[in-house]
Short mmCIF file of C-alpha atoms and ligand atoms in Angstrom, two decimals:
data_model
loop_
_atom_site.label_atom_id
_atom_site.label_comp_id
_atom_site.label_asym_id
_atom_site.label_seq_id
_atom_site.Cartn_x
_atom_site.Cartn_y
_atom_site.Cartn_z
CA UNK A 1 13.83 3.09 34.44
CA UNK A 2 13.14 -0.40 34.01
CA UNK A 3 11.50 -1.52 30.47
CA UNK A 4 9.00 -4.39 30.33
CA UNK A 5 9.59 -7.49 28.41
CA UNK A 6 6.98 -9.57 26.94
CA UNK A 7 8.32 -13.22 26.17
CA UNK A 8 6.56 -15.22 23.74
CA UNK A 9 9.39 -17.89 23.18
CA UNK A 10 8.88 -21.54 22.98
CA UNK A 11 11.22 -24.31 24.43
CA UNK A 12 14.08 -23.88 26.35
CA UNK A 13 15.15 -20.68 24.84
CA UNK A 14 12.61 -19.20 27.24
CA UNK A 15 14.07 -19.74 30.04
CA UNK A 16 17.42 -18.79 29.14
CA UNK A 17 16.36 -15.34 27.67
CA UNK A 18 14.13 -14.67 31.02
CA UNK A 19 17.20 -15.49 33.18
CA UNK A 20 19.32 -13.22 30.93
CA UNK A 21 16.66 -10.11 31.23
CA UNK A 22 16.54 -10.50 34.97
CA UNK A 23 20.49 -10.11 35.02
CA UNK A 24 20.45 -6.65 33.27
CA UNK A 25 20.42 -4.98 36.69
CA UNK A 26 16.73 -3.76 36.41
CA UNK A 27 16.85 -2.16 33.27
CA UNK A 28 14.56 -4.91 31.71
CA UNK A 29 12.10 -7.06 33.33
CA UNK A 30 10.12 -9.49 32.29
CA UNK A 31 6.50 -8.45 32.50
CA UNK A 32 4.61 -11.30 30.72
CA UNK A 33 5.39 -14.55 29.74
CA UNK A 34 2.60 -15.19 26.83
CA UNK A 35 1.65 -18.52 25.93
CA UNK A 36 0.34 -17.52 22.49
CA UNK A 37 -0.14 -14.58 20.21
CA UNK A 38 -3.51 -13.45 21.43
CA UNK A 39 -1.85 -12.91 25.08
CA UNK A 40 1.04 -11.16 23.68
CA UNK A 41 -1.11 -8.73 21.65
CA UNK A 42 -3.25 -8.27 24.58
CA UNK A 43 -0.30 -7.30 26.92
CA UNK A 44 1.00 -5.17 24.50
CA UNK A 45 -2.12 -2.98 23.95
CA UNK A 46 -2.50 -2.90 27.95
CA UNK A 47 1.01 -1.20 28.00
CA UNK A 48 2.95 -4.08 30.00
CA UNK A 49 5.97 -4.05 27.75
CA UNK A 50 8.04 -1.96 25.42
CA UNK A 51 9.98 -4.91 23.91
CA UNK A 52 8.69 -8.33 22.77
CA UNK A 53 11.01 -11.30 22.22
CA UNK A 54 8.80 -13.62 19.90
CA UNK A 55 9.62 -17.28 18.23
CA UNK A 56 9.91 -17.18 14.63
CA UNK A 57 7.13 -20.12 14.46
CA UNK A 58 4.78 -18.58 16.94
CA UNK A 59 1.33 -19.73 15.60
CA UNK A 60 -0.44 -17.06 13.67
CA UNK A 61 2.44 -14.31 13.82
CA UNK A 62 2.34 -12.24 10.53
CA UNK A 63 2.86 -8.69 9.28
CA UNK A 64 -0.27 -7.34 10.75
CA UNK A 65 0.68 -8.58 14.17
CA UNK A 66 3.93 -7.07 14.03
CA UNK A 67 2.25 -3.95 12.99
CA UNK A 68 0.21 -4.14 15.92
CA UNK A 69 3.03 -4.38 18.24
CA UNK A 70 4.72 -1.68 16.81
CA UNK A 71 1.51 0.86 16.95
CA UNK A 72 1.34 -0.20 20.88
CA UNK A 73 4.85 1.21 21.01
CA UNK A 74 6.72 -2.30 21.31
CA UNK A 75 9.86 -3.48 19.67
CA UNK A 76 10.08 -6.80 18.44
CA UNK A 77 13.02 -9.18 18.80
CA UNK A 78 12.47 -12.09 16.63
CA UNK A 79 14.11 -15.39 17.52
CA UNK A 80 15.22 -17.60 14.68
CA UNK A 81 16.72 -21.28 14.44
CA UNK A 82 19.74 -22.30 13.40
CA UNK A 83 18.15 -25.30 11.77
CA UNK A 84 15.62 -23.45 10.15
CA UNK A 85 17.46 -20.55 8.50
CA UNK A 86 14.44 -19.27 6.63
CA UNK A 87 12.50 -18.53 9.84
CA UNK A 88 15.07 -15.38 10.34
CA UNK A 89 14.29 -14.27 6.65
CA UNK A 90 10.68 -14.60 7.45
CA UNK A 91 10.96 -12.47 10.88
CA UNK A 92 12.78 -9.70 9.04
CA UNK A 93 10.00 -9.66 6.40
CA UNK A 94 7.49 -9.67 8.78
CA UNK A 95 9.15 -6.09 10.25
CA UNK A 96 10.78 -7.47 13.43
CA UNK A 97 13.45 -4.72 14.48
CA UNK A 98 15.97 -7.59 15.24
CA UNK A 99 16.22 -11.02 14.53
CA UNK A 100 18.56 -13.10 16.77
CA UNK A 101 19.49 -16.84 16.74
CA UNK A 102 17.92 -19.11 19.61
CA UNK A 103 20.29 -18.90 22.50
CA UNK A 104 21.43 -22.30 23.75
CA UNK A 105 23.44 -21.01 26.74
CA UNK A 106 24.00 -18.28 29.42
CA UNK A 107 26.45 -16.63 27.21
CA UNK A 108 24.06 -16.52 24.03
CA UNK A 109 21.28 -15.46 26.32
CA UNK A 110 23.30 -12.54 27.64
CA UNK A 111 24.23 -11.50 24.08
CA UNK A 112 20.58 -11.79 22.52
CA UNK A 113 19.75 -9.22 25.65
CA UNK A 114 22.63 -6.93 24.92
CA UNK A 115 21.52 -6.54 21.04
CA UNK A 116 17.83 -5.80 22.46
CA UNK A 117 18.81 -3.26 24.75
CA UNK A 118 20.84 -1.57 21.57
CA UNK A 119 17.60 -1.58 19.55
CA UNK A 120 16.00 0.09 22.52
CA UNK A 121 18.93 2.78 22.99
CA UNK A 122 18.60 3.67 19.55
CA UNK A 123 17.10 7.25 20.16
CA UNK A 124 14.83 8.58 17.67
CA UNK A 125 14.12 5.29 15.71
CA UNK A 126 10.58 5.36 15.02
CA UNK A 127 8.73 1.91 16.28
CA UNK A 128 6.99 1.65 13.16
CA UNK A 129 9.16 0.38 10.72
CA UNK A 130 9.39 0.84 6.85
CA UNK A 131 8.46 -2.75 5.23
CA UNK A 132 11.96 -4.41 4.79
CA UNK A 133 11.45 -7.18 2.78
CA UNK A 134 12.54 -5.27 -0.47
CA UNK A 135 13.86 -8.13 -2.33
CA UNK A 136 17.74 -8.25 -3.14
CA UNK A 137 19.23 -7.65 -6.47
CA UNK A 138 17.10 -4.73 -7.43
CA UNK A 139 16.88 -1.13 -6.02
CA UNK A 140 13.04 -0.14 -5.13
CA UNK A 141 13.08 2.53 -7.72
CA UNK A 142 9.70 2.32 -9.00
CA UNK A 143 7.29 5.03 -8.51
CA UNK A 144 3.59 4.52 -7.33
CA UNK A 145 0.37 6.66 -8.82
CA UNK A 146 -2.63 6.10 -6.75
CA UNK A 147 -5.70 7.01 -8.78
CA UNK A 148 -8.46 8.43 -6.29
CA UNK A 149 -11.56 10.24 -6.82
CA UNK A 150 -14.73 10.82 -4.48
CA UNK A 151 -18.17 9.04 -4.94
CA UNK A 152 -20.10 9.23 -7.88
CA UNK A 153 -18.13 6.88 -10.31
CA UNK A 154 -15.92 9.81 -11.84
CA UNK A 155 -14.06 7.58 -13.75
CA UNK A 156 -11.24 6.19 -11.51
CA UNK A 157 -11.04 2.95 -13.21
CA UNK A 158 -11.07 4.08 -16.53
CA UNK A 159 -8.27 6.69 -15.81
CA UNK A 160 -6.17 4.15 -14.03
CA UNK A 161 -6.42 1.52 -16.72
CA UNK A 162 -5.78 3.98 -19.78
CA UNK A 163 -2.80 5.81 -17.89
CA UNK A 164 -1.22 2.36 -17.34
CA UNK A 165 -1.68 1.52 -20.62
CA UNK A 166 0.03 4.50 -21.84
CA UNK A 167 2.67 4.46 -19.43
CA UNK A 168 3.28 0.67 -20.50
CA UNK A 169 2.98 1.77 -24.38
CA UNK A 170 5.62 4.19 -23.83
CA UNK A 171 8.23 1.38 -22.50
CA UNK A 172 7.91 1.45 -18.76
CA UNK A 173 7.35 -1.44 -16.99
CA UNK A 174 3.94 -0.72 -15.45
CA UNK A 175 1.74 -2.55 -12.77
CA UNK A 176 -1.82 -1.91 -13.05
CA UNK A 177 -3.54 -2.72 -9.57
CA UNK A 178 -7.40 -2.95 -8.49
CA UNK A 179 -7.32 -1.89 -4.83
CA UNK A 180 -11.09 -0.85 -4.88
CA UNK A 181 -12.93 -2.50 -1.87
CA UNK A 182 -16.00 -1.56 -3.00
CA UNK A 183 -16.42 -2.35 -6.59
CA UNK A 184 -13.25 -3.53 -8.45
CA UNK A 185 -13.64 -4.24 -11.86
CA UNK A 186 -10.25 -3.55 -13.38
CA UNK A 187 -9.70 -7.60 -14.58
CA UNK A 188 -13.18 -7.10 -16.50
CA UNK A 189 -12.35 -4.12 -18.09
CA UNK A 190 -9.02 -5.27 -19.44
CA UNK A 191 -10.50 -8.42 -20.49
CA UNK A 192 -8.72 -10.81 -18.23
CA UNK A 193 -10.67 -14.24 -18.78
CA UNK A 194 -9.28 -16.33 -15.89
CA UNK A 195 -9.94 -15.66 -12.01
CA UNK A 196 -6.23 -14.69 -11.20
CA UNK A 197 -5.67 -14.83 -7.58
CA UNK A 198 -4.57 -11.00 -7.61
CA UNK A 199 -4.27 -8.65 -4.87
CA UNK A 200 -5.58 -10.79 -2.18
CA UNK A 201 -2.93 -13.36 -2.61
CA UNK A 202 -0.10 -11.08 -2.94
CA UNK A 203 -1.47 -9.59 0.17
CA UNK A 204 -1.74 -13.01 1.95
CA UNK A 205 2.02 -13.70 0.51
CA UNK A 206 3.19 -10.36 1.97
CA UNK A 207 1.47 -11.17 5.40
CA UNK A 208 2.96 -14.08 5.91
CA UNK A 209 6.48 -12.54 4.84
CA UNK A 210 6.87 -14.58 1.52
CA UNK A 211 6.32 -11.90 -1.16
CA UNK A 212 9.42 -11.34 -3.29
CA UNK A 213 9.90 -10.29 -6.85
CA UNK A 214 9.53 -13.81 -8.06
CA UNK A 215 6.19 -14.36 -6.18
CA UNK A 216 4.70 -10.86 -7.15
CA UNK A 217 5.50 -11.62 -10.93
CA UNK A 218 4.02 -14.93 -10.68
CA UNK A 219 0.65 -13.28 -9.09
CA UNK A 220 0.56 -10.22 -12.04
CA UNK A 221 -0.15 -11.49 -15.53
CA UNK A 222 1.09 -9.57 -18.45
CA UNK A 223 -1.60 -8.27 -20.62
CA UNK A 224 0.71 -6.61 -23.03
CA UNK A 225 4.30 -6.52 -23.12
CA UNK A 226 4.97 -3.93 -20.46
CA UNK A 227 1.88 -4.05 -18.75
CA UNK A 228 1.12 -6.48 -15.52
CA UNK A 229 -1.91 -6.86 -13.62
CA UNK A 230 -2.88 -7.43 -10.15
CA UNK A 231 -6.46 -8.10 -10.12
CA UNK A 232 -9.00 -7.08 -7.41
CA UNK A 233 -11.17 -8.96 -4.94
CA UNK A 234 -14.04 -10.78 -7.03
CA UNK A 235 -16.66 -10.25 -4.12
CA UNK A 236 -16.89 -6.80 -2.16
CA UNK A 237 -17.47 -8.82 1.11
CA UNK A 238 -13.72 -10.18 0.62
CA UNK A 239 -12.32 -6.51 1.95
CA UNK A 240 -11.01 -8.07 5.05
CA UNK A 241 -8.42 -9.92 2.85
CA UNK A 242 -6.56 -6.47 1.95
CA UNK A 243 -4.98 -5.34 5.14
CA UNK A 244 -3.15 -2.11 4.91
CA UNK A 245 -0.03 -3.59 6.69
CA UNK A 246 0.33 -6.28 4.01
CA UNK A 247 -0.43 -3.97 1.42
CA UNK A 248 2.03 -1.37 2.30
CA UNK A 249 4.71 -4.78 1.81
CA UNK A 250 3.00 -5.23 -1.60
CA UNK A 251 3.74 -1.72 -2.72
CA UNK A 252 7.28 -2.05 -1.80
CA UNK A 253 8.24 -4.98 -4.05
CA UNK A 254 5.84 -3.79 -6.70
CA UNK A 255 8.39 -0.76 -6.88
CA UNK A 256 11.10 -3.21 -7.37
CA UNK A 257 9.35 -5.20 -10.17
CA UNK A 258 7.83 -2.22 -12.06
CA UNK A 259 8.75 1.50 -12.83
CA UNK A 260 5.20 2.65 -12.32
CA UNK A 261 2.48 1.05 -10.24
CA UNK A 262 -0.99 2.45 -10.97
CA UNK A 263 -3.25 1.69 -7.89
CA UNK A 264 -7.32 2.05 -8.68
CA UNK A 265 -8.53 3.03 -5.09
CA UNK A 266 -12.03 2.95 -3.84
CA UNK A 267 -13.63 6.26 -3.09
CA UNK A 268 -14.01 6.03 0.41
CA UNK A 269 -11.58 7.65 3.07
CA UNK A 270 -13.22 7.21 6.34
CA UNK A 271 -11.04 5.66 8.97
CA UNK A 272 -13.17 3.20 10.48
CA UNK A 273 -11.18 2.36 13.40
CA UNK A 274 -12.39 6.17 14.62
CA UNK A 275 -15.96 4.75 14.02
CA UNK A 276 -15.21 1.64 16.36
CA UNK A 277 -13.24 1.54 19.30
CA UNK A 278 -11.47 -1.85 18.22
CA UNK A 279 -8.40 -0.66 16.84
CA UNK A 280 -7.49 -4.31 15.80
CA UNK A 281 -10.46 -4.73 13.52
CA UNK A 282 -9.72 -4.63 10.08
CA UNK A 283 -10.52 -1.50 7.97
CA UNK A 284 -12.39 -1.57 4.89
CA UNK A 285 -10.92 1.54 3.64
CA UNK A 286 -7.23 0.61 5.05
CA UNK A 287 -6.40 -0.44 1.22
CA UNK A 288 -7.00 3.02 0.00
CA UNK A 289 -5.58 4.76 2.97
CA UNK A 290 -2.17 2.56 2.29
CA UNK A 291 -2.32 3.10 -1.33
CA UNK A 292 -2.81 7.08 -0.98
CA UNK A 293 -0.02 6.97 1.77
CA UNK A 294 2.66 5.35 -0.41
CA UNK A 295 1.77 7.09 -3.56
CA UNK A 296 4.48 9.67 -4.90
CA UNK A 297 1.40 11.28 -6.91
CA UNK A 298 -2.08 11.18 -6.48
CA UNK A 299 -4.14 11.53 -9.58
CA UNK A 300 -7.33 12.84 -8.07
CA UNK A 301 -10.08 12.39 -10.70
CA UNK A 302 -13.68 14.28 -10.53
CA UNK A 303 -16.65 14.56 -12.63
CA UNK A 304 -17.31 17.40 -15.11
CA UNK A 305 -20.68 18.47 -13.59
CA UNK A 306 -21.91 20.52 -10.94
CA UNK A 307 -22.48 17.92 -8.54
CA UNK A 308 -19.16 16.07 -9.59
CA UNK A 309 -17.48 19.33 -8.88
CA UNK A 310 -18.31 19.89 -5.57
CA UNK A 311 -17.61 16.30 -4.46
CA UNK A 312 -13.98 16.86 -5.68
CA UNK A 313 -13.83 20.14 -4.29
CA UNK A 314 -14.70 18.55 -0.84
CA UNK A 315 -12.53 15.47 -1.58
CA UNK A 316 -9.40 17.58 -2.15
CA UNK A 317 -10.06 18.88 1.27
CA UNK A 318 -10.65 15.48 2.67
CA UNK A 319 -7.19 14.51 1.35
CA UNK A 320 -5.59 17.53 2.72
CA UNK A 321 -7.19 16.99 6.31
CA UNK A 322 -5.62 13.65 6.43
CA UNK A 323 -2.35 14.73 4.98
CA UNK A 324 -2.37 12.68 1.92
CA UNK A 325 -1.48 13.19 -1.80
CA UNK A 326 1.09 15.61 -1.03
CA UNK A 327 2.00 15.56 -4.80
CA UNK A 328 -1.34 15.44 -6.44
CA UNK A 329 -2.92 16.22 -10.01
CA UNK A 330 -6.26 16.84 -10.45
CA UNK A 331 -8.15 15.52 -13.57
CA UNK A 332 -11.80 16.66 -14.34
CA UNK A 333 -13.35 13.52 -16.51
CA UNK A 334 -16.24 13.75 -18.68
CA UNK A 335 -16.11 17.22 -19.45
CA UNK A 336 -19.37 18.33 -21.30
CA UNK A 337 -21.21 21.39 -22.46
CA UNK A 338 -24.52 19.78 -21.66
CA UNK A 339 -23.63 19.46 -17.98
CA UNK A 340 -21.17 22.51 -17.60
CA UNK A 341 -22.34 25.16 -20.04
CA UNK A 342 -21.57 26.31 -23.31
CA UNK A 343 -17.40 26.55 -22.42
CA UNK A 344 -17.28 23.74 -20.01
CA UNK A 345 -13.55 23.78 -19.72
CA UNK A 346 -13.36 27.10 -18.79
CA UNK A 347 -16.42 26.60 -16.42
CA UNK A 348 -14.61 23.75 -14.50
CA UNK A 349 -11.33 25.53 -14.43
CA UNK A 350 -12.73 28.59 -13.11
CA UNK A 351 -14.89 26.69 -10.15
CA UNK A 352 -11.83 24.65 -9.29
CA UNK A 353 -9.81 27.75 -8.84
CA UNK A 354 -12.16 29.47 -7.03
CA UNK A 355 -13.32 26.85 -4.40
CA UNK A 356 -10.55 24.65 -4.12
CA UNK A 357 -7.31 26.90 -5.31
CA UNK A 358 -6.64 24.26 -7.87
CA UNK A 359 -5.45 26.24 -11.19
CA UNK A 360 -4.02 23.26 -13.37
CA UNK A 361 -6.56 20.56 -13.40
CA UNK A 362 -6.61 18.26 -16.67
CA UNK A 363 -9.43 18.02 -18.36
CA UNK A 364 -10.55 14.66 -20.27
CA UNK A 365 -13.75 15.13 -22.48
CA UNK A 366 -16.91 13.35 -22.15
CA UNK A 367 -16.48 10.67 -25.09
CA UNK A 368 -19.10 8.15 -24.68
CA UNK A 369 -18.61 6.31 -28.13
CA UNK A 370 -14.70 5.59 -27.44
CA UNK A 371 -15.34 4.47 -23.81
CA UNK A 372 -18.52 2.50 -24.82
CA UNK A 373 -16.45 0.83 -27.52
CA UNK A 374 -13.31 -0.12 -25.10
CA UNK A 375 -15.98 -1.48 -22.61
CA UNK A 376 -17.70 -3.64 -25.26
CA UNK A 377 -14.40 -4.93 -26.40
CA UNK A 378 -12.73 -4.93 -22.92
CA UNK A 379 -9.49 -3.30 -24.34
CA UNK A 380 -8.07 0.15 -23.70
CA UNK A 381 -8.72 3.41 -25.62
CA UNK A 382 -5.47 3.33 -27.25
CA UNK A 383 -6.37 0.04 -28.93
CA UNK A 384 -9.89 0.84 -29.82
CA UNK A 385 -9.93 4.46 -30.30
CA UNK A 386 -6.17 5.74 -30.66
CA UNK A 387 -7.41 9.02 -32.40
CA UNK A 388 -10.36 9.81 -29.98
CA UNK A 389 -10.63 12.60 -27.84
CA UNK A 390 -10.57 11.01 -24.36
CA UNK A 391 -7.53 9.04 -25.48
CA UNK A 392 -5.57 11.84 -26.51
CA UNK A 393 -6.44 13.56 -23.13
CA UNK A 394 -5.10 10.78 -20.87
CA UNK A 395 -2.13 10.07 -23.04
CA UNK A 396 -1.07 13.64 -22.37
CA UNK A 397 -1.85 13.13 -18.61
CA UNK A 398 0.21 9.87 -18.78
CA UNK A 399 3.08 11.70 -20.32
CA UNK A 400 3.09 14.37 -17.36
CA UNK A 401 3.14 11.63 -14.92
CA UNK A 402 5.84 9.90 -16.58
CA UNK A 403 7.90 12.93 -16.71
CA UNK A 404 7.76 12.79 -12.93
CA UNK A 405 9.68 9.33 -13.33
CA UNK A 406 12.31 11.12 -15.49
CA UNK A 407 12.94 13.62 -12.94
CA UNK A 408 13.04 11.22 -10.16
CA UNK A 409 15.52 9.08 -11.95
CA UNK A 410 17.56 12.18 -12.87
CA UNK A 411 17.59 12.92 -8.90
CA UNK A 412 18.86 9.30 -8.16
CA UNK A 413 21.51 9.51 -10.65
CA UNK A 414 22.65 12.67 -9.25
CA UNK A 415 22.62 11.60 -5.96
CA UNK A 416 24.65 8.48 -7.08
CA UNK A 417 27.46 10.41 -8.86
CA UNK A 418 27.62 12.63 -5.87
CA UNK A 419 28.32 9.81 -3.39
N1 ATP B 1 -14.41 10.70 -20.48
C1 ATP B 1 -15.48 9.61 -20.46
N2 ATP B 1 -16.39 9.97 -21.20
C2 ATP B 1 -17.66 9.29 -21.34
N3 ATP B 1 -17.84 8.01 -20.27
C3 ATP B 1 -16.69 7.77 -19.42
C4 ATP B 1 -15.78 8.70 -19.44
N4 ATP B 1 -14.57 8.33 -18.28
C5 ATP B 1 -15.46 7.06 -17.78
N5 ATP B 1 -16.70 6.84 -18.55
C6 ATP B 1 -17.65 5.97 -18.25
O1 ATP B 1 -18.33 6.32 -17.02
C7 ATP B 1 -18.53 4.96 -16.19
C8 ATP B 1 -17.97 4.97 -14.94
O2 ATP B 1 -16.43 5.06 -15.13
P1 ATP B 1 -15.16 4.30 -14.26
O3 ATP B 1 -15.98 2.86 -14.05
O4 ATP B 1 -13.92 4.42 -14.68
O5 ATP B 1 -15.75 5.21 -12.74
P2 ATP B 1 -15.16 4.61 -11.17
O6 ATP B 1 -15.02 6.25 -10.81
O7 ATP B 1 -14.12 3.68 -11.28
O8 ATP B 1 -16.55 4.07 -10.55
P3 ATP B 1 -16.68 2.98 -9.17
O9 ATP B 1 -17.29 3.96 -8.43
O10 ATP B 1 -17.91 2.23 -10.11
O11 ATP B 1 -15.28 2.24 -9.32
C9 ATP B 1 -18.20 3.94 -17.21
O12 ATP B 1 -19.20 3.56 -17.90
C10 ATP B 1 -17.08 4.49 -18.19
O13 ATP B 1 -17.38 3.95 -19.44
MG1 MG B 2 -13.91 1.71 -10.36
#
């Protein structure tokens, strides 16, 4: 069967590639010569080709565009340029399946096409690739914990901030990220005074293929010895600046920068593209979904009152339906007798066991004085109320989470020894 090729290449290389394609004896055929990215994406979505050959400096080409091509089932061959070696690196970082140098003659054109055919022949290779811009020099060994919970302010931010602070205090290099596209406030909660460029800037750099360890380190101020922060968007209407395709790459680099990345997520799991027919429209909940997909462990936070528990039960169901949160820990926050009866801990555990099959929920007591003190001083519980009930409970949960890292390091060590 002839495979359609979409060609969006500048200059003399275009005709060299087109001619080489036409010499493949019908295996490949150029179905569209595209003047710009818009035309290329439209042709891909119309199903006109399974292979796109694209100049590295094509206007507006970014990670999202490459992901859209992948989602349309199109492999991407990026054409670099010997005089601009960084173009090739950029193409790899954007997620191109193959990067070739601009062919100058018929022979070179032929070898570009042979390499392209080889990637098409790689049976079983998924079109959607993992982000491949892991910086060299350090393995991407860190783990990601996404802190999620249903609507109703159950305490996601409180838990994310304080779990991150505990992990850092235990000597783990930790990155705290605000990925809540509805009401992110991590920077304010931890007392970061300057307006940091934050996650939007990291996403922009990743989208352009320019996010590496150094760039991410620059964007993440250190607020205590082992704790870095990637602040969120300052206004909720800036959510389109956080496309999931770019965030996927941010998490990959974060794993290399830190042992733990703790992400404060928005509450909403709706997949907006199901609501609109425009699959290219940015998704407001893309940031949350991207974090949950990347997470090694999802910390699900619910509120310890009847409404909060009901929302938590529903939220756990939603996560399961979406295939998210394979490894999850359930945390019920603000557990108190005034909202859950005389033995609130038991009541909460029983309700969760009965309605969600959860028998190992972690409980954090309602502790208004300590939380208010932390908010007032814009510091963490371990700083302002180290002996408080809420801090002790959260520190215990952080230790459980950290044990996962030790386990994963053990597994990695055993694997390395076996190899
Ligand atoms: N264990 C606790 N005891 C008392 N108050 C708490 C506790 N945990 C959180 N709070 C308070 O509850 C409020 C909401 O917490 P938080 O901002 O962490 O929730 P959230 O789930 O991130 O909400 P949002 O939907 O606004 O992002 C805050 O005022 C916080 O101080
Ligand atoms: Mg919050």
